Coordinates of C-alpha atoms and ligand atoms in Angstrom, one line a residue:
M1449 CA -11.7 51.6 58.8
V1450 CA -9.2 49.6 56.7
F1451 CA -10.1 46.5 54.7
A1452 CA -7.6 43.7 54.1
L1453 CA -8.1 41.0 51.4
I1454 CA -6.2 37.8 52.0
D1455 CA -6.0 35.5 49.0
G1456 CA -4.3 32.1 48.9
N1457 CA -1.7 31.9 46.1
N1458 CA -2.6 29.1 43.6
F1459 CA -4.7 27.8 46.4
Y1460 CA -5.4 24.2 45.2
V1461 CA -1.8 23.6 44.3
S1462 CA -0.6 25.1 47.6
C1463 CA -2.9 22.7 49.5
E1464 CA -1.3 19.8 47.6
R1465 CA 2.2 21.1 48.3
V1466 CA 1.6 21.2 52.1
F1467 CA 1.3 17.4 52.1
D1468 CA 3.8 16.7 49.3
P1469 CA 6.7 19.1 49.4
K1470 CA 8.3 17.3 46.3
L1471 CA 5.8 19.4 44.3
E1472 CA 7.5 22.6 45.4
G1473 CA 9.2 24.5 42.5
R1474 CA 7.7 22.1 39.9
P1475 CA 4.9 22.6 37.4
V1476 CA 1.6 21.3 38.9
I1477 CA -1.9 21.5 37.6
V1478 CA -5.2 20.5 39.3
L1479 CA -8.1 19.3 37.1
S1480 CA -11.8 20.0 37.2
N1481 CA -14.4 17.3 38.0
N1482 CA -14.0 14.1 35.8
D1483 CA -10.4 15.2 35.1
G1484 CA -11.5 17.5 32.3
C1485 CA -9.5 20.7 32.3
A1486 CA -6.9 22.6 34.3
V1487 CA -8.6 24.7 37.1
A1488 CA -5.5 25.5 39.1
R1489 CA -1.9 26.0 38.0
S1490 CA 1.4 26.5 39.9
N1491 CA 3.5 29.5 38.8
E1492 CA 5.8 27.0 37.0
A1493 CA 2.8 25.6 35.1
K1494 CA 1.7 29.2 34.2
A1495 CA 5.2 29.9 32.9
L1496 CA 4.9 26.9 30.5
G1497 CA 1.9 28.7 29.0
I1498 CA -0.8 26.4 30.4
K1499 CA -4.1 28.4 30.4
M1500 CA -6.9 28.4 32.9
G1501 CA -9.6 26.0 31.8
E1502 CA -7.5 24.4 29.1
P1503 CA -8.7 20.8 28.4
V1504 CA -6.1 18.2 29.6
F1505 CA -6.2 16.2 26.3
K1506 CA -4.7 19.3 24.5
L1507 CA -1.8 19.3 27.0
R1508 CA -0.7 15.7 26.7
D1509 CA 2.6 16.4 24.9
L1510 CA 3.5 19.3 27.1
I1511 CA 2.7 17.3 30.2
E1512 CA 5.0 14.5 29.1
R1513 CA 7.8 16.7 27.9
E1514 CA 7.9 19.1 30.9
R1515 CA 7.0 16.4 33.4
V1516 CA 4.0 18.4 34.7
T1517 CA 2.4 16.8 37.7
V1518 CA -1.4 16.3 37.0
L1519 CA -3.8 16.0 39.9
S1520 CA -7.6 15.5 40.2
S1521 CA -9.3 18.0 42.4
N1522 CA -9.5 17.0 46.1
Y1523 CA -12.3 19.3 47.3
T1524 CA -12.5 17.6 50.7
L1525 CA -8.9 18.6 51.3
Y1526 CA -9.2 22.1 49.9
G1527 CA -12.4 22.8 51.9
D1528 CA -10.8 21.7 55.1
M1529 CA -7.6 23.8 54.5
A1530 CA -9.8 26.8 53.7
R1531 CA -11.5 26.4 57.0
R1532 CA -8.1 26.4 58.8
V1533 CA -7.0 29.6 57.0
V1534 CA -10.3 31.3 58.1
E1535 CA -9.8 30.2 61.7
T1536 CA -6.4 31.7 61.6
L1537 CA -7.6 35.0 60.2
E1538 CA -10.3 35.2 63.0
R1539 CA -7.4 35.7 65.4
F1540 CA -6.6 39.0 63.8
S1541 CA -10.1 40.5 63.5
P1542 CA -13.6 39.9 64.8
E1543 CA -14.9 40.7 61.4
V1544 CA -14.1 38.3 58.6
E1545 CA -16.1 37.9 55.4
V1546 CA -15.4 34.6 53.6
Y1547 CA -15.7 35.7 50.0
S1548 CA -14.6 32.5 48.3
I1549 CA -12.8 29.3 49.0
D1550 CA -9.4 31.1 49.1
E1551 CA -10.3 34.8 49.7
S1552 CA -11.4 36.6 52.8
F1553 CA -12.0 40.2 53.7
L1554 CA -11.0 41.5 57.2
S1555 CA -11.8 44.8 58.8
L1556 CA -8.8 46.2 60.6
E1557 CA -8.4 49.2 63.0
P1558 CA -7.0 52.2 61.2
T1559 CA -3.3 52.2 62.0
P1560 CA -0.4 54.3 60.8
G1561 CA 0.9 53.1 57.5
E1562 CA 4.1 51.2 58.6
R1563 CA 2.4 49.4 61.4
L1564 CA -0.5 48.4 59.1
V1565 CA 2.0 46.8 56.7
A1566 CA 3.7 45.1 59.6
L1567 CA 0.4 43.7 60.7
A1568 CA -0.4 42.4 57.1
E1569 CA 3.0 40.8 57.1
D1570 CA 2.3 39.2 60.4
I1571 CA -1.1 37.8 59.0
R1572 CA 0.7 36.3 56.0
A1573 CA 3.4 34.7 58.2
T1574 CA 1.0 33.3 60.7
V1575 CA -1.3 31.8 58.0
R1576 CA 1.8 30.3 56.4
R1577 CA 3.1 28.9 59.7
W1578 CA -0.2 27.5 60.9
T1579 CA -1.6 26.1 57.7
G1580 CA 1.3 25.9 55.2
I1581 CA -0.6 28.1 52.7
P1582 CA 1.2 31.1 51.1
T1583 CA -1.0 34.2 50.6
C1584 CA -0.9 37.8 49.5
V1585 CA -2.6 40.6 51.3
G1586 CA -4.2 43.8 49.8
L1587 CA -4.9 46.8 52.0
G1588 CA -7.2 49.7 51.2
P1589 CA -9.9 52.1 52.6
T1590 CA -12.6 50.2 50.6
K1591 CA -13.1 46.6 49.6
T1592 CA -12.5 47.4 45.9
L1593 CA -9.1 49.0 46.7
A1594 CA -8.1 46.1 49.0
K1595 CA -8.9 43.7 46.2
L1596 CA -6.8 45.8 43.8
G1597 CA -4.0 45.9 46.4
N1598 CA -4.0 42.1 46.4
T1599 CA -3.7 42.1 42.6
V1600 CA -0.7 44.5 42.8
A1601 CA 0.9 42.3 45.5
K1602 CA 0.6 39.2 43.2
K1603 CA 2.0 41.0 40.2
L1604 CA 4.9 42.7 41.9
P1605 CA 6.9 40.2 43.9
E1606 CA 9.2 43.0 45.2
L1607 CA 6.3 44.2 47.4
G1608 CA 6.9 41.1 49.5
G1609 CA 3.2 39.9 49.3
V1610 CA 1.6 43.0 50.7
G1611 CA -0.1 45.6 48.4
D1612 CA -0.9 48.7 50.5
L1613 CA -3.3 51.1 48.8
T1614 CA -4.2 53.0 52.0
S1615 CA -1.7 55.8 51.2
P1616 CA -3.2 58.2 48.7
A1617 CA 0.2 59.0 47.1
L1618 CA 1.1 55.4 46.3
R1619 CA -2.4 54.7 45.3
S1620 CA -2.4 57.5 42.6
L1621 CA 0.8 56.2 41.2
L1622 CA -0.3 52.6 40.9
L1623 CA -3.9 53.4 39.7
S1624 CA -2.5 55.3 36.7
R1625 CA -0.5 52.3 35.7
L1626 CA -3.1 49.5 36.1
P1627 CA -5.4 48.5 33.3
V1628 CA -9.1 49.2 34.0
S1629 CA -9.8 45.4 33.6
A1630 CA -7.9 44.8 36.9
V1631 CA -10.8 46.3 38.9
W1632 CA -13.1 43.9 40.8
G1633 CA -16.5 43.9 39.0
I1634 CA -15.2 45.3 35.6
G1635 CA -15.6 42.3 33.3
P1636 CA -14.8 42.1 29.6
A1637 CA -18.0 43.8 28.4
S1638 CA -17.5 46.8 30.8
T1639 CA -13.8 47.0 29.8
R1640 CA -14.8 47.2 26.1
K1641 CA -17.3 50.0 26.8
L1642 CA -14.8 52.0 28.8
C1643 CA -11.9 51.5 26.4
A1644 CA -14.1 52.6 23.5
R1645 CA -14.4 55.9 25.5
G1646 CA -10.7 56.2 26.1
I1647 CA -10.9 55.1 29.7
T1648 CA -8.1 52.5 29.8
T1649 CA -6.5 52.8 33.3
V1650 CA -8.0 52.4 36.8
A1651 CA -7.2 56.1 37.4
G1652 CA -9.3 57.0 34.4
L1653 CA -12.3 55.1 35.8
R1654 CA -11.7 56.7 39.3
D1655 CA -11.9 60.1 37.7
L1656 CA -15.1 59.4 35.7
D1657 CA -18.1 61.4 36.6
V1658 CA -20.3 59.3 38.9
S1659 CA -23.5 60.0 37.0
R1660 CA -21.8 59.1 33.7
A1661 CA -20.5 55.9 35.3
R1662 CA -24.1 55.1 36.3
S1663 CA -25.5 55.6 32.8
L1664 CA -22.6 53.6 31.3
L1665 CA -22.3 50.7 33.8
S1666 CA -25.4 51.0 36.0
V1667 CA -25.5 51.6 39.7
V1668 CA -22.8 49.0 40.2
G1669 CA -20.4 51.1 38.1
A1670 CA -21.2 54.2 40.1
R1671 CA -20.4 52.3 43.3
I1672 CA -17.1 51.1 41.9
V1673 CA -16.0 54.7 41.0
L1674 CA -16.8 55.9 44.6
E1675 CA -15.0 52.9 46.1
L1676 CA -11.9 53.7 43.9
R1677 CA -12.0 57.2 45.3
G1678 CA -11.8 55.8 48.9
T1679 CA -15.5 56.1 49.8
P1680 CA -16.7 52.7 51.1
C1681 CA -20.0 51.6 49.5
L1682 CA -19.7 47.9 50.1
P1683 CA -19.9 46.7 53.8
L1684 CA -18.4 43.4 55.0
E1685 CA -21.0 40.7 54.6
L1686 CA -20.5 38.9 57.9
L1687 CA -23.5 36.6 57.7
P1688 CA -23.9 34.4 54.6
P1689 CA -27.2 35.2 52.9
P1690 CA -30.0 32.8 53.7
Q1691 CA -29.7 29.8 51.5
Q1692 CA -32.2 29.7 48.7
A1693 CA -31.3 26.3 47.2
L1694 CA -29.2 23.3 47.8
A1695 CA -28.1 21.3 44.8
V1696 CA -26.1 18.1 44.3
T1697 CA -25.4 17.6 40.6
R1698 CA -22.7 15.6 39.0
S1699 CA -21.3 14.6 35.6
F1700 CA -21.0 10.8 35.5
G1701 CA -17.6 9.1 35.2
E1702 CA -19.2 6.9 32.5
R1703 CA -22.5 7.2 30.6
V1704 CA -25.6 5.7 32.1
A1705 CA -28.4 4.4 29.8
T1706 CA -30.7 2.4 32.1
L1707 CA -33.5 3.7 34.3
D1708 CA -32.1 1.5 37.2
G1709 CA -28.7 3.1 36.8
L1710 CA -30.2 6.6 36.9
K1711 CA -32.3 5.7 39.9
E1712 CA -29.2 4.7 41.8
A1713 CA -27.4 8.0 40.9
I1714 CA -30.4 10.1 41.8
A1715 CA -30.8 8.2 45.1
A1716 CA -27.1 8.9 45.9
F1717 CA -27.4 12.6 45.1
A1718 CA -30.6 12.9 47.1
T1719 CA -28.8 11.1 50.0
V1720 CA -25.9 13.7 50.0
A1721 CA -28.3 16.6 49.6
A1722 CA -30.6 15.4 52.4
A1723 CA -27.7 15.0 54.8
K1724 CA -26.6 18.6 53.9
L1725 CA -30.1 19.9 54.7
R1726 CA -30.0 18.2 58.1
R1727 CA -26.5 19.5 58.8
K1728 CA -27.7 23.0 58.1
G1729 CA -30.9 22.6 60.0
L1730 CA -33.1 23.1 56.9
L1731 CA -36.2 21.5 55.5
A1732 CA -37.0 21.6 51.8
G1733 CA -40.5 22.3 50.3
E1734 CA -39.7 21.8 46.6
L1735 CA -37.7 19.4 44.6
T1736 CA -36.2 19.5 41.1
V1737 CA -34.7 16.6 39.3
F1738 CA -32.8 16.9 35.9
I1739 CA -31.0 14.5 33.6
H1740 CA -29.3 15.1 30.3
T1741 CA -27.0 13.6 27.7
S1742 CA -23.6 15.1 26.8
A1743 CA -23.6 18.2 24.7
F1744 CA -20.2 17.3 23.3
S1745 CA -20.3 13.6 22.4
P1746 CA -22.0 12.2 19.3
G1747 CA -25.4 10.4 19.5
P1748 CA -29.0 11.5 20.1
R1749 CA -29.4 14.3 22.7
Y1750 CA -32.1 14.7 25.3
G1751 CA -32.3 16.7 28.5
A1752 CA -35.2 17.5 30.8
S1753 CA -36.0 18.7 34.3
L1754 CA -39.1 18.6 36.5
S1755 CA -40.0 20.4 39.7
A1756 CA -42.7 19.6 42.2
A1757 CA -43.8 20.9 45.5
L1758 CA -43.2 18.3 48.2
P1759 CA -46.2 17.0 50.1
G1760 CA -44.6 18.2 53.3
M1761 CA -41.4 20.1 54.3
S1762 CA -38.7 17.5 54.8
A1763 CA -35.1 16.6 55.2
D1764 CA -35.8 12.8 55.4
T1765 CA -33.6 10.7 53.1
F1766 CA -36.2 8.0 52.5
F1767 CA -39.0 10.4 51.7
L1768 CA -36.8 12.6 49.4
I1769 CA -35.4 9.6 47.4
H1770 CA -39.0 8.4 47.0
E1771 CA -40.1 11.8 45.7
A1772 CA -37.0 12.2 43.4
H1773 CA -37.6 8.8 41.9
R1774 CA -41.2 9.7 41.1
L1775 CA -40.0 12.8 39.1
L1776 CA -37.2 10.7 37.4
A1777 CA -39.7 8.1 36.2
R1778 CA -41.6 10.9 34.4
L1779 CA -38.3 12.3 32.9
W1780 CA -36.6 9.2 31.7
R1781 CA -36.6 8.2 28.1
P1782 CA -35.0 5.0 26.8
G1783 CA -32.4 5.1 24.0
Y1784 CA -30.1 7.8 25.4
R1785 CA -26.7 7.7 27.1
Y1786 CA -27.0 10.1 30.0
A1787 CA -24.0 12.1 31.1
K1788 CA -25.2 14.2 34.0
A1789 CA -28.0 14.4 36.5
G1790 CA -28.9 16.3 39.7
V1791 CA -31.3 17.0 42.5
I1792 CA -32.0 20.6 43.6
F1793 CA -34.0 21.4 46.8
T1794 CA -35.6 24.9 47.0
D1795 CA -38.2 26.6 49.2
L1796 CA -35.9 26.0 52.2
I1797 CA -36.8 27.0 55.7
P1798 CA -35.1 26.5 59.1
A1799 CA -36.4 23.3 60.7
N1800 CA -37.1 25.1 63.9
R1801 CA -39.5 27.5 62.2
A1802 CA -41.6 24.6 60.6
Q1803 CA -45.1 24.1 62.0
S1804 CA -45.1 20.9 64.1
S1805 CA -47.8 19.3 61.9
L1806 CA -45.4 19.5 59.0
L1807 CA -42.5 17.7 60.8
P1808 CA -41.8 14.1 60.0
V1809 CA -42.6 11.5 62.5
E1810 CA -40.2 11.3 65.4
G1811 CA -38.9 7.8 64.8
K1812 CA -37.7 8.7 61.3
D1813 CA -35.9 11.8 62.8
A1814 CA -34.1 9.6 65.2
L1815 CA -33.1 7.2 62.5
M1816 CA -31.8 10.0 60.3
A1817 CA -29.8 11.4 63.2
A1818 CA -28.3 7.9 63.9
I1819 CA -27.3 7.5 60.2
D1820 CA -25.7 11.0 60.2
R1821 CA -23.8 10.2 63.4
L1822 CA -22.4 6.9 62.0
N1823 CA -21.5 8.5 58.7
S1824 CA -19.7 11.4 60.3
R1825 CA -17.9 9.1 62.7
Y1826 CA -16.9 6.3 60.3
G1827 CA -16.9 8.1 57.0
R1828 CA -19.5 8.9 54.4
N1829 CA -21.5 5.9 53.1
T1830 CA -20.9 3.7 56.2
V1831 CA -24.6 3.4 56.3
Y1832 CA -26.8 4.2 53.3
L1833 CA -30.0 3.1 51.7
G1834 CA -30.0 0.2 49.3
A1835 CA -31.5 2.4 46.6
I1836 CA -28.0 3.7 45.8
G1837 CA -27.1 0.1 44.7
L1838 CA -24.4 -2.2 45.8
G1839 CA -22.6 -2.9 42.6
E1840 CA -20.5 -0.9 40.1
R1841 CA -21.2 2.8 40.1
P1842 CA -20.6 4.1 36.5
W1843 CA -22.1 7.5 37.5
H1844 CA -19.4 8.1 40.1
T1845 CA -17.4 11.2 39.1
R1846 CA -13.9 10.3 38.0
F1847 CA -10.9 11.5 40.1
A1848 CA -8.2 9.3 38.7
Y1849 CA -5.3 11.3 40.1
R1850 CA -6.7 12.5 43.4
T1851 CA -4.3 12.8 46.4
R1852 CA -5.3 11.5 49.8
R1853 CA -7.9 13.4 51.9
Y1854 CA -5.2 13.9 54.5
T1855 CA -7.0 16.1 57.0
T1856 CA -10.5 14.5 57.1
R1857 CA -10.2 10.8 56.5
P1858 CA -8.5 8.7 59.3
D1859 CA -7.7 6.0 56.7
E1860 CA -6.0 8.5 54.4
L1861 CA -3.7 10.2 56.9
L1862 CA -0.2 11.1 55.8
T1863 CA 2.2 8.2 56.7
V1864 CA 5.8 8.9 57.7
S1865 CA 8.3 6.2 57.2
Ligands
MG3269 MG1 -6.3 32.7 45.0

């Protein structure tokens, strides 16, 4: 078996470039929620020295001087583009593990070296043609080596986007030149431990005695050593693990001081979370609500959370808002300017496994289904409960520089003139 890891290059920026080719060849950064710090950078932005996670206020001068394009994150667009990439990859293998928003592992039939590289090039070209997203592909006999192959492909442009670590000779050569920190699963703490013992390259880690690796880095470390030697220890995870929790938490665009304001925010988050539960066919048995002030701004600080078992398994928006408000009323204290809140559902079970006595009454089910249909047809919040409020929404997350949600909102389609 051969593993391939396909990873989108500067994925968020690449999604933006598909719909605005003027961004090609220019420095572009994408910001985190509430436009706080840079979470994605084009190669040109990296070359200017902009670091991952750097707060945008520290970059003001640089942004102005170098005419860096600054964008809010557009997660709706990125999620939909990621889905298109995965659909394309499924043409090449029945076994695809979606590892993160821009990374997927594929299992490929073992093929002689040249043809394997040609196949990887074909995957890259097809993803590029069908979705517009540039990628790199890593190949290896294990997932750890495929991941390393991808890193090599990103570092060495002369490889043409494919890092093939299936051939033992090339692998030996490259592993002796790569720092041990390049290995998937070797974080800063493990790197320090290994370097202190003179193990600085990937080859050094590969040649480490397995029992020594286990005592130094636990069973995970032993597995990494075997994977680096070409012995697969990590299978593809084709089914996502059963969901343990579903959370909707947000930092507010502006501070919220009143109980009414928080009630609207919590109702809005519970509405989104309940719709997600229904889409996934789940019911929740336990609810947590939290609120807190900012850890960074001046003023008195307060934060608290409360959990409670629900009186019945549910995915009903009315019921869940009601229960969330009961917890909020016990949490809220006057005199604070709240910066963040959230609702978390746990104790999740598939709705079809619930005992019928626990199910909500049928009329409510039909109402929820009708609301979901209207909102998916005409856009989120076409129909919602008055509890969210009809006026200003200071708790809305700020996305001041967000591009249009080109692929999912009919009213935000790309216009051509
Ligand atoms: Mg990536």
